[in-house]
Each structure stands twice: as structure tokens, then as C-alpha cells.
Amino acid sequence: MTGYLLQKSIPLLFRVRATLSPLGLDEKPAMCSRITAMVLVRRRLETALFGHRSYTEGSRVSEAGNRPLSSGVRARHLPLARVRTYSSGTRLNDRLLFRQLFESESSTYTYLLADAVSKDAVLIDPVLETIDRDLKLIDELGLQLRVAVNTHCHADHITSTGLMKTRRAGLKSAISKSSGAKADILLTEGDEIRFGKHHLMVRETPGHTDGCVTLVTPDQSMAFTGDALLIRGCGRTDFQQGCSKSLYNSIHKKIFTLPAHCLIYPAHDYRGQTVSTVGEERAFNPRLTKSLDEFVTIMNNLNLPKPSKIDISMPANLVCGVQPI
């Protein structure tokens, strides 16, 4: 990289001098303020070094150390020095605040989104064991939590929404109407979960359970897919009214129809992955790139053990949207 910059900058100095000479800036600085000369030089340097470099798919970098960010994301063709980047877990863009949180025992992701101006916030798939962590972060950021929503009735952990309602005045719980669970807000296709000037749109994506929903930002840049679509996988379909055909159709019709650059944020990951894209999953998901019949065969032969907490979690999650457990 150093060699590249030197190679670019040496001939650049001669071009800058040649450019400034007709203006008298190289020999007669008195004719123009030094500040103006410095601005012109800086702009020439930026244009030569960065002006023709752009971010293409899979090549975005973070401010922290030029590390690759999430692949499959295409950014605008802007000069490197002027692009504001963010990690897959932290976003402040268009006045939207975003955090991705993780609970290690059940490998569950909890997502916090907030309007950076009004401070209204929504929490997706909160876990009972991490309620103190989540509320502490919300307080530190000065947010007002308006809605705590579950993407479905979970079988591997107990949601914290019921207990959280006792600790946050005015907080409302939300879950799909088709889940059979109790909550303040029962969601259906096309509903909007509002927080400040922002909102999430509800897409019903049954298959893992009858009551699964995917939550999508209005610009379709982010989708919170719950257990329906995972990174290079999908939710199981062998309990809780699961249906492989329904899941396949839900993902292909409700999620894979989103733009290829749309970021996929699942409710779980067991291999340290944090985010994917619609384009990646269309191309590389080992189950969902198959035909419907092949998919059904795969799902029928997973032979997964029963979730260890299902006998506790299921009864609790059916009611704790409205009462603490």
C-alpha cells in the first residue's frame, strides 16, 4: 500500500505544481492566501489518490482498521475519505441507531433499533437472562423503549418481555397473532411497528412455527428473519406446527424477493456469523438453493435433538408477553 501511495504521489506533486503555476501559487504565494493554496492541493491529492476508488460488492471497510465489512453490500461510489462506515452490529445512519446483542447459552441475537432524534426504541427477541444488560444499554443511550417484539414463540429460551414491562412504564409487547401467545400487540401481515419517525414492516413467514414473522425496514436494507431464515441455514420444522413446505415458500416469497443487498439478521447463529444478505443466501444457502422436494427431504432427515428448555420455554413464552415469569 505504501509503495502504491508513493508511486501515485510523486507524479502528483509535479501535476499540482503545474496546476498552481498559472495561478501564481507556487512562486507568488502573496497573490493568494496560503489557506486557499492548501485547500487546492488537498483536493488535488484526494482526487488523485481516492477519487477513482469506489466500494464495490464485498469490499467495504471499517474505520477501525480497513477490515472487510459484510460482503454482498454495495455502497455508493464516493471518495474513500468521505464514506461513513459502520460495523454489522452498530449503525447510525439516516438517524437510525442499531445494536446487535448476543446471548451465549441459546445463541440468540437481540436487536435494538432507535430513532436517534426522538430516542424512541424497539427491542427484537429479548432474552430473560440478559434483561439487565439490555436495560442498562438502553439507559446509557438515553432511549425510551416503546415496543419489545418477539419474531415467534421461542422454544429454546424465555423471552424477557413480561418482566421488562414491569421495569419500563408504557412498554408494550408484540408477537404474531398466529402464534397463539399473549401480547399487547398481535401482529399480522403488513402491520407497522413504529418508533419515532421510523418503523418496521411485518411479513408473515410461517414454517418454523405458525407464528413466525420477518421484520423489514422501509428501505428494505435490513430484515430481521427470526428463526425462518438463518445464515446458511433455516429453522427446523419438526415441532411447533412446523411445516417444511410452508417454510420454503415463506422464505422464497417473502424474504428472497427483497433486494440482494438487504442485510439478513437472524434470531440465532451457532458458528459466530453475525449477518448475511439476501443475495448471499439465494446463492449459497445449502438448503434453500434446492428444489422444494429436495428441501423437504433434507428437513425430514435432520434428526435434531429436542431443545433442552422447550418444556419450560414454551409455556412461559405463551403468556409472558403480558406477565412476568
mmCIF file of C-alpha atoms in Angstrom:
data_model
loop_
_atom_site.group_PDB
_atom_site.id
_atom_site.type_symbol
_atom_site.label_atom_id
_atom_site.label_comp_id
_atom_site.label_asym_id
_atom_site.label_seq_id
_atom_site.Cartn_x
_atom_site.Cartn_y
_atom_site.Cartn_z
ATOM 1 C CA MET A 1 0.000 0.000 0.000
ATOM 2 C CA THR A 2 2.865 2.395 0.892
ATOM 3 C CA GLY A 3 4.532 1.757 -2.450
ATOM 4 C CA TYR A 4 1.283 2.449 -4.230
ATOM 5 C CA LEU A 5 0.837 5.803 -2.468
ATOM 6 C CA LEU A 6 4.395 6.863 -3.219
ATOM 7 C CA GLN A 7 4.005 5.847 -6.833
ATOM 8 C CA LYS A 8 0.836 7.922 -7.073
ATOM 9 C CA SER A 9 2.039 10.922 -5.067
ATOM 10 C CA ILE A 10 5.408 11.637 -6.768
ATOM 11 C CA PRO A 11 3.998 12.428 -10.225
ATOM 12 C CA LEU A 12 1.102 14.087 -8.439
ATOM 13 C CA LEU A 13 3.406 16.746 -6.954
ATOM 14 C CA PHE A 14 4.513 17.752 -10.419
ATOM 15 C CA ARG A 15 0.895 17.894 -11.614
ATOM 16 C CA VAL A 16 -0.108 20.026 -8.618
ATOM 17 C CA ARG A 17 2.807 22.377 -9.281
ATOM 18 C CA ALA A 18 1.862 22.599 -12.924
ATOM 19 C CA THR A 19 -1.728 23.309 -11.972
ATOM 20 C CA LEU A 20 -0.840 26.013 -9.475
ATOM 21 C CA SER A 21 1.839 27.721 -11.581
ATOM 22 C CA PRO A 22 -0.598 29.543 -13.871
ATOM 23 C CA LEU A 23 -2.303 30.887 -10.753
ATOM 24 C CA GLY A 24 0.982 32.038 -9.302
ATOM 25 C CA LEU A 25 0.536 29.888 -6.231
ATOM 26 C CA ASP A 26 3.869 28.107 -6.449
ATOM 27 C CA GLU A 27 6.077 31.159 -6.839
ATOM 28 C CA LYS A 28 3.975 34.082 -5.626
ATOM 29 C CA PRO A 29 2.085 32.987 -2.546
ATOM 30 C CA ALA A 30 1.363 36.598 -1.714
ATOM 31 C CA MET A 31 -1.109 36.712 -4.575
ATOM 32 C CA CYS A 32 -3.304 34.143 -2.891
ATOM 33 C CA SER A 33 -3.793 33.161 0.689
ATOM 34 C CA ARG A 34 -1.888 30.159 1.909
ATOM 35 C CA ILE A 35 -5.157 28.628 3.068
ATOM 36 C CA THR A 36 -6.576 28.696 -0.457
ATOM 37 C CA ALA A 37 -3.434 27.069 -1.800
ATOM 38 C CA MET A 38 -3.582 24.338 0.809
ATOM 39 C CA VAL A 39 -7.237 23.624 0.026
ATOM 40 C CA LEU A 40 -6.462 23.311 -3.681
ATOM 41 C CA VAL A 41 -3.545 20.973 -3.017
ATOM 42 C CA ARG A 42 -5.597 18.816 -0.664
ATOM 43 C CA ARG A 43 -8.404 18.494 -3.186
ATOM 44 C CA ARG A 44 -5.946 17.515 -5.908
ATOM 45 C CA LEU A 45 -4.407 14.928 -3.615
ATOM 46 C CA GLU A 46 -7.796 13.458 -2.675
ATOM 47 C CA THR A 47 -8.891 13.261 -6.281
ATOM 48 C CA ALA A 48 -5.700 11.593 -7.457
ATOM 49 C CA LEU A 49 -5.419 9.157 -4.577
ATOM 50 C CA PHE A 50 -9.052 8.340 -3.878
ATOM 51 C CA GLY A 51 -11.284 9.871 -6.500
ATOM 52 C CA HIS A 52 -11.406 6.827 -8.743
ATOM 53 C CA ARG A 53 -11.631 4.252 -5.975
ATOM 54 C CA SER A 54 -15.119 3.079 -5.090
ATOM 55 C CA TYR A 55 -16.694 0.452 -2.920
ATOM 56 C CA THR A 56 -17.999 -2.500 -4.836
ATOM 57 C CA GLU A 57 -19.769 -5.606 -3.648
ATOM 58 C CA GLY A 58 -17.921 -7.326 -0.818
ATOM 59 C CA SER A 59 -15.227 -4.646 -0.441
ATOM 60 C CA ARG A 60 -16.460 -2.211 2.198
ATOM 61 C CA VAL A 61 -14.060 -1.476 5.036
ATOM 62 C CA SER A 62 -14.462 -0.333 8.612
ATOM 63 C CA GLU A 63 -12.980 2.788 10.135
ATOM 64 C CA ALA A 64 -11.315 0.676 12.821
ATOM 65 C CA GLY A 65 -8.694 -0.896 10.621
ATOM 66 C CA ASN A 66 -9.631 -1.428 6.982
ATOM 67 C CA ARG A 67 -11.140 -4.810 7.748
ATOM 68 C CA PRO A 68 -13.712 -6.208 5.322
ATOM 69 C CA LEU A 69 -17.273 -5.491 6.355
ATOM 70 C CA SER A 70 -20.284 -7.609 5.442
ATOM 71 C CA SER A 71 -19.978 -8.988 1.917
ATOM 72 C CA GLY A 72 -22.689 -8.506 -0.616
ATOM 73 C CA VAL A 73 -23.283 -4.867 0.325
ATOM 74 C CA ARG A 74 -22.910 -2.304 -2.420
ATOM 75 C CA ALA A 75 -22.237 1.275 -1.390
ATOM 76 C CA ARG A 76 -22.382 4.446 -3.419
ATOM 77 C CA HIS A 77 -19.383 5.469 -5.473
ATOM 78 C CA LEU A 78 -17.979 8.043 -3.076
ATOM 79 C CA PRO A 79 -14.394 9.055 -2.279
ATOM 80 C CA LEU A 80 -12.890 6.865 0.431
ATOM 81 C CA ALA A 81 -12.174 9.773 2.765
ATOM 82 C CA ARG A 82 -15.827 10.807 2.840
ATOM 83 C CA VAL A 83 -17.571 7.458 3.387
ATOM 84 C CA ARG A 84 -19.003 6.833 6.864
ATOM 85 C CA THR A 85 -18.795 3.126 7.636
ATOM 86 C CA TYR A 86 -20.182 1.050 10.467
ATOM 87 C CA SER A 87 -19.870 -2.463 11.812
ATOM 88 C CA SER A 88 -22.521 -5.122 11.377
ATOM 89 C CA GLY A 89 -23.590 -4.513 14.953
ATOM 90 C CA THR A 90 -23.574 -0.724 15.191
ATOM 91 C CA ARG A 91 -25.293 1.661 12.855
ATOM 92 C CA LEU A 92 -26.157 5.354 12.935
ATOM 93 C CA ASN A 93 -27.485 6.208 9.525
ATOM 94 C CA ASP A 94 -30.482 8.294 8.480
ATOM 95 C CA ARG A 95 -30.964 8.921 12.214
ATOM 96 C CA LEU A 96 -31.412 5.213 12.912
ATOM 97 C CA LEU A 97 -29.492 3.755 15.844
ATOM 98 C CA PHE A 98 -28.823 -0.007 15.705
ATOM 99 C CA ARG A 99 -27.182 -2.522 18.036
ATOM 100 C CA GLN A 100 -26.812 -6.297 17.685
ATOM 101 C CA LEU A 101 -26.547 -8.147 21.015
ATOM 102 C CA PHE A 102 -25.860 -11.815 21.764
ATOM 103 C CA GLU A 103 -26.919 -14.303 24.429
ATOM 104 C CA SER A 104 -24.443 -17.179 24.514
ATOM 105 C CA GLU A 105 -26.413 -20.021 26.127
ATOM 106 C CA SER A 106 -29.099 -20.170 23.423
ATOM 107 C CA SER A 107 -27.001 -18.366 20.776
ATOM 108 C CA THR A 108 -29.772 -15.807 20.429
ATOM 109 C CA TYR A 109 -29.382 -12.381 18.840
ATOM 110 C CA THR A 110 -31.303 -9.468 20.330
ATOM 111 C CA TYR A 111 -31.626 -6.318 18.230
ATOM 112 C CA LEU A 112 -32.068 -2.755 19.442
ATOM 113 C CA LEU A 113 -33.249 -0.098 16.998
ATOM 114 C CA ALA A 114 -33.998 3.509 17.888
ATOM 115 C CA ASP A 115 -34.783 6.893 16.430
ATOM 116 C CA ALA A 116 -31.655 8.901 17.196
ATOM 117 C CA VAL A 117 -33.677 12.125 17.432
ATOM 118 C CA SER A 118 -36.806 11.181 19.414
ATOM 119 C CA LYS A 119 -34.961 8.386 21.305
ATOM 120 C CA ASP A 120 -37.927 6.013 20.847
ATOM 121 C CA ALA A 121 -36.712 2.409 20.606
ATOM 122 C CA VAL A 122 -37.817 -1.121 19.757
ATOM 123 C CA LEU A 123 -36.202 -4.342 21.009
ATOM 124 C CA ILE A 124 -36.390 -7.572 18.985
ATOM 125 C CA ASP A 125 -36.198 -11.037 20.609
ATOM 126 C CA PRO A 126 -35.003 -10.101 24.121
ATOM 127 C CA VAL A 127 -33.838 -12.938 26.391
ATOM 128 C CA LEU A 128 -34.660 -13.238 30.092
ATOM 129 C CA GLU A 129 -31.040 -13.890 31.142
ATOM 130 C CA THR A 130 -29.821 -10.645 29.553
ATOM 131 C CA ILE A 131 -32.552 -8.261 30.695
ATOM 132 C CA ASP A 132 -30.180 -6.287 32.935
ATOM 133 C CA ARG A 133 -27.628 -5.876 30.129
ATOM 134 C CA ASP A 134 -30.295 -4.748 27.671
ATOM 135 C CA LEU A 135 -31.926 -2.223 30.002
ATOM 136 C CA LYS A 136 -28.534 -0.842 31.037
ATOM 137 C CA LEU A 137 -27.612 -0.198 27.398
ATOM 138 C CA ILE A 138 -30.976 1.428 26.744
ATOM 139 C CA ASP A 139 -30.448 3.726 29.743
ATOM 140 C CA GLU A 140 -26.861 4.537 28.745
ATOM 141 C CA LEU A 141 -28.039 5.585 25.284
ATOM 142 C CA GLY A 142 -30.841 7.675 26.746
ATOM 143 C CA LEU A 143 -33.555 5.736 24.912
ATOM 144 C CA GLN A 144 -37.251 5.232 25.632
ATOM 145 C CA LEU A 145 -38.209 1.626 24.936
ATOM 146 C CA ARG A 146 -41.647 1.582 23.305
ATOM 147 C CA VAL A 147 -42.064 -1.975 21.967
ATOM 148 C CA ALA A 148 -40.451 -5.342 22.740
ATOM 149 C CA VAL A 149 -41.291 -7.773 19.942
ATOM 150 C CA ASN A 150 -40.700 -11.492 19.503
ATOM 151 C CA THR A 151 -40.362 -12.855 15.984
ATOM 152 C CA HIS A 152 -42.123 -16.061 17.152
ATOM 153 C CA CYS A 153 -42.862 -18.100 20.264
ATOM 154 C CA HIS A 154 -39.382 -19.351 21.137
ATOM 155 C CA ALA A 155 -38.672 -22.898 22.289
ATOM 156 C CA ASP A 156 -35.022 -22.552 23.388
ATOM 157 C CA HIS A 157 -35.202 -19.594 25.764
ATOM 158 C CA ILE A 158 -37.668 -17.499 27.752
ATOM 159 C CA THR A 159 -38.329 -14.004 26.481
ATOM 160 C CA SER A 160 -37.827 -11.084 28.869
ATOM 161 C CA THR A 161 -40.748 -9.019 27.581
ATOM 162 C CA GLY A 162 -43.074 -9.793 30.517
ATOM 163 C CA LEU A 163 -40.529 -8.888 33.189
ATOM 164 C CA MET A 164 -39.320 -5.923 31.158
ATOM 165 C CA LYS A 165 -42.837 -4.467 31.149
ATOM 166 C CA THR A 166 -42.713 -4.262 34.958
ATOM 167 C CA ARG A 167 -39.485 -2.267 34.761
ATOM 168 C CA ARG A 168 -40.347 0.110 31.920
ATOM 169 C CA ALA A 169 -43.546 2.135 32.142
ATOM 170 C CA GLY A 170 -45.519 2.263 28.922
ATOM 171 C CA LEU A 171 -43.637 -0.609 27.266
ATOM 172 C CA LYS A 172 -45.798 -2.797 25.017
ATOM 173 C CA SER A 173 -45.100 -6.383 23.971
ATOM 174 C CA ALA A 174 -45.742 -7.681 20.447
ATOM 175 C CA ILE A 175 -45.898 -11.055 18.718
ATOM 176 C CA SER A 176 -47.691 -12.603 15.763
ATOM 177 C CA LYS A 177 -51.414 -13.172 16.182
ATOM 178 C CA SER A 178 -50.926 -16.617 14.621
ATOM 179 C CA SER A 179 -48.510 -17.655 17.389
ATOM 180 C CA GLY A 180 -51.290 -18.191 19.920
ATOM 181 C CA ALA A 181 -49.240 -16.277 22.502
ATOM 182 C CA LYS A 182 -50.453 -13.309 24.527
ATOM 183 C CA ALA A 183 -49.100 -9.797 23.976
ATOM 184 C CA ASP A 184 -50.260 -6.199 23.969
ATOM 185 C CA ILE A 185 -49.924 -6.036 20.174
ATOM 186 C CA LEU A 186 -50.864 -9.010 17.986
ATOM 187 C CA LEU A 187 -49.174 -8.638 14.609
ATOM 188 C CA THR A 188 -50.445 -9.565 11.149
ATOM 189 C CA GLU A 189 -49.172 -9.150 7.580
ATOM 190 C CA GLY A 190 -48.485 -5.528 6.659
ATOM 191 C CA ASP A 191 -48.555 -4.134 10.206
ATOM 192 C CA GLU A 192 -46.035 -1.466 11.173
ATOM 193 C CA ILE A 193 -44.084 -1.271 14.428
ATOM 194 C CA ARG A 194 -43.347 2.429 14.885
ATOM 195 C CA PHE A 195 -40.591 4.081 16.914
ATOM 196 C CA GLY A 196 -40.146 7.800 16.386
ATOM 197 C CA LYS A 197 -40.095 8.562 12.666
ATOM 198 C CA HIS A 198 -39.022 5.003 11.863
ATOM 199 C CA HIS A 199 -40.920 1.747 11.610
ATOM 200 C CA LEU A 200 -40.551 -1.944 10.851
ATOM 201 C CA MET A 201 -42.910 -3.678 8.449
ATOM 202 C CA VAL A 202 -44.300 -7.117 9.295
ATOM 203 C CA ARG A 203 -44.091 -10.009 6.838
ATOM 204 C CA GLU A 204 -45.615 -13.286 7.948
ATOM 205 C CA THR A 205 -43.128 -16.118 7.317
ATOM 206 C CA PRO A 206 -44.614 -19.314 8.825
ATOM 207 C CA GLY A 207 -42.970 -22.717 8.550
ATOM 208 C CA HIS A 208 -40.659 -22.968 11.541
ATOM 209 C CA THR A 209 -43.792 -22.162 13.555
ATOM 210 C CA ASP A 210 -47.219 -20.883 12.540
ATOM 211 C CA GLY A 211 -46.444 -17.544 14.144
ATOM 212 C CA CYS A 212 -43.105 -16.566 12.619
ATOM 213 C CA VAL A 213 -42.684 -13.045 11.254
ATOM 214 C CA THR A 214 -39.880 -11.203 9.478
ATOM 215 C CA LEU A 215 -39.437 -7.508 10.255
ATOM 216 C CA VAL A 216 -38.193 -5.288 7.421
ATOM 217 C CA THR A 217 -37.073 -1.657 7.358
ATOM 218 C CA PRO A 218 -38.996 0.566 4.909
ATOM 219 C CA ASP A 219 -35.992 0.948 2.588
ATOM 220 C CA GLN A 220 -35.596 -2.854 2.579
ATOM 221 C CA SER A 221 -31.960 -2.566 3.645
ATOM 222 C CA MET A 222 -32.387 -4.721 6.766
ATOM 223 C CA ALA A 223 -34.542 -7.775 7.537
ATOM 224 C CA PHE A 224 -34.863 -9.462 10.934
ATOM 225 C CA THR A 225 -35.810 -13.003 9.986
ATOM 226 C CA GLY A 226 -36.190 -14.716 13.364
ATOM 227 C CA ASP A 227 -35.810 -18.484 13.018
ATOM 228 C CA ALA A 228 -37.239 -18.651 9.486
ATOM 229 C CA LEU A 229 -34.029 -17.838 7.605
ATOM 230 C CA LEU A 230 -30.662 -18.331 9.308
ATOM 231 C CA ILE A 231 -27.211 -17.693 7.877
ATOM 232 C CA ARG A 232 -26.605 -20.633 5.507
ATOM 233 C CA GLY A 233 -29.489 -22.465 7.129
ATOM 234 C CA CYS A 234 -33.091 -22.173 8.321
ATOM 235 C CA GLY A 235 -35.271 -23.010 11.294
ATOM 236 C CA ARG A 236 -36.241 -26.603 11.992
ATOM 237 C CA THR A 237 -39.753 -27.767 11.125
ATOM 238 C CA ASP A 238 -40.275 -30.851 13.305
ATOM 239 C CA PHE A 239 -42.271 -29.275 16.162
ATOM 240 C CA GLN A 240 -44.494 -26.248 16.984
ATOM 241 C CA GLN A 241 -46.742 -26.694 13.937
ATOM 242 C CA GLY A 242 -43.648 -26.719 11.745
ATOM 243 C CA CYS A 243 -44.106 -27.314 8.011
ATOM 244 C CA SER A 244 -41.218 -27.626 5.552
ATOM 245 C CA LYS A 245 -43.287 -26.637 2.521
ATOM 246 C CA SER A 246 -44.616 -23.542 4.264
ATOM 247 C CA LEU A 247 -41.129 -22.516 5.363
ATOM 248 C CA TYR A 248 -39.697 -22.955 1.860
ATOM 249 C CA ASN A 249 -42.479 -20.879 0.326
ATOM 250 C CA SER A 250 -42.270 -18.211 3.038
ATOM 251 C CA ILE A 251 -38.560 -17.674 2.507
ATOM 252 C CA HIS A 252 -38.718 -17.669 -1.280
ATOM 253 C CA LYS A 253 -41.775 -15.434 -1.496
ATOM 254 C CA LYS A 254 -41.346 -13.089 1.484
ATOM 255 C CA ILE A 255 -37.576 -12.864 2.052
ATOM 256 C CA PHE A 256 -35.809 -13.806 -1.173
ATOM 257 C CA THR A 257 -37.952 -11.234 -3.012
ATOM 258 C CA LEU A 258 -36.163 -8.467 -1.070
ATOM 259 C CA PRO A 259 -33.206 -6.711 -2.777
ATOM 260 C CA ALA A 260 -29.979 -8.711 -2.977
ATOM 261 C CA HIS A 261 -28.158 -6.148 -0.817
ATOM 262 C CA CYS A 262 -30.708 -6.402 2.017
ATOM 263 C CA LEU A 263 -28.922 -7.402 5.222
ATOM 264 C CA ILE A 264 -30.205 -10.558 6.926
ATOM 265 C CA TYR A 265 -30.193 -10.532 10.731
ATOM 266 C CA PRO A 266 -31.367 -13.908 12.152
ATOM 267 C CA ALA A 267 -32.515 -14.749 15.674
ATOM 268 C CA HIS A 268 -29.708 -17.303 16.105
ATOM 269 C CA ASP A 269 -26.310 -18.317 14.860
ATOM 270 C CA TYR A 270 -24.176 -21.164 16.183
ATOM 271 C CA ARG A 271 -20.976 -20.553 14.195
ATOM 272 C CA GLY A 272 -20.019 -16.990 15.035
ATOM 273 C CA GLN A 273 -21.652 -15.393 12.000
ATOM 274 C CA THR A 274 -23.444 -12.094 12.561
ATOM 275 C CA VAL A 275 -25.039 -11.010 9.298
ATOM 276 C CA SER A 276 -25.680 -12.137 5.735
ATOM 277 C CA THR A 277 -27.512 -10.736 2.708
ATOM 278 C CA VAL A 278 -30.447 -11.848 0.623
ATOM 279 C CA GLY A 279 -28.106 -12.265 -2.338
ATOM 280 C CA GLU A 280 -25.735 -14.494 -0.400
ATOM 281 C CA GLU A 281 -28.484 -16.733 0.912
ATOM 282 C CA ARG A 282 -30.098 -17.048 -2.506
ATOM 283 C CA ALA A 283 -26.774 -18.202 -3.910
ATOM 284 C CA PHE A 284 -25.142 -20.155 -1.088
ATOM 285 C CA ASN A 285 -27.732 -21.413 1.398
ATOM 286 C CA PRO A 286 -27.238 -25.204 1.173
ATOM 287 C CA ARG A 287 -30.892 -25.957 1.897
ATOM 288 C CA LEU A 288 -32.741 -23.192 0.117
ATOM 289 C CA THR A 289 -30.870 -23.460 -3.180
ATOM 290 C CA LYS A 290 -32.540 -26.873 -3.593
ATOM 291 C CA SER A 291 -35.919 -27.655 -5.116
ATOM 292 C CA LEU A 292 -38.954 -27.836 -2.842
ATOM 293 C CA ASP A 293 -38.935 -31.633 -2.834
ATOM 294 C CA GLU A 294 -35.221 -31.761 -2.055
ATOM 295 C CA PHE A 295 -35.707 -29.229 0.735
ATOM 296 C CA VAL A 296 -38.495 -31.272 2.318
ATOM 297 C CA THR A 297 -36.299 -34.385 2.220
ATOM 298 C CA ILE A 298 -33.437 -32.533 3.896
ATOM 299 C CA MET A 299 -35.675 -31.150 6.652
ATOM 300 C CA ASN A 300 -37.274 -34.547 7.295
ATOM 301 C CA ASN A 301 -33.887 -36.112 7.909
ATOM 302 C CA LEU A 302 -32.175 -33.583 10.198
ATOM 303 C CA ASN A 303 -32.765 -35.748 13.279
ATOM 304 C CA LEU A 304 -32.103 -32.888 15.685
ATOM 305 C CA PRO A 305 -32.406 -33.331 19.458
ATOM 306 C CA LYS A 306 -35.275 -31.612 21.232
ATOM 307 C CA PRO A 307 -34.365 -28.143 22.578
ATOM 308 C CA SER A 308 -33.287 -28.596 26.180
ATOM 309 C CA LYS A 309 -35.544 -25.824 27.527
ATOM 310 C CA ILE A 310 -38.629 -26.463 25.395
ATOM 311 C CA ASP A 311 -40.748 -27.783 28.278
ATOM 312 C CA ILE A 312 -40.061 -24.605 30.253
ATOM 313 C CA SER A 313 -39.787 -22.039 27.489
ATOM 314 C CA MET A 314 -42.911 -22.842 25.510
ATOM 315 C CA PRO A 315 -45.467 -22.459 28.339
ATOM 316 C CA ALA A 316 -43.687 -19.349 29.596
ATOM 317 C CA ASN A 317 -43.486 -17.656 26.215
ATOM 318 C CA LEU A 318 -47.178 -18.202 25.560
ATOM 319 C CA VAL A 319 -48.033 -15.816 28.410
ATOM 320 C CA CYS A 320 -45.005 -13.725 29.353
ATOM 321 C CA GLY A 321 -45.693 -11.099 26.729
ATOM 322 C CA VAL A 322 -48.167 -9.740 29.245
ATOM 323 C CA GLN A 323 -46.971 -11.031 32.617
ATOM 324 C CA PRO A 324 -43.552 -11.707 34.217
ATOM 325 C CA ILE A 325 -42.264 -15.242 34.645
#
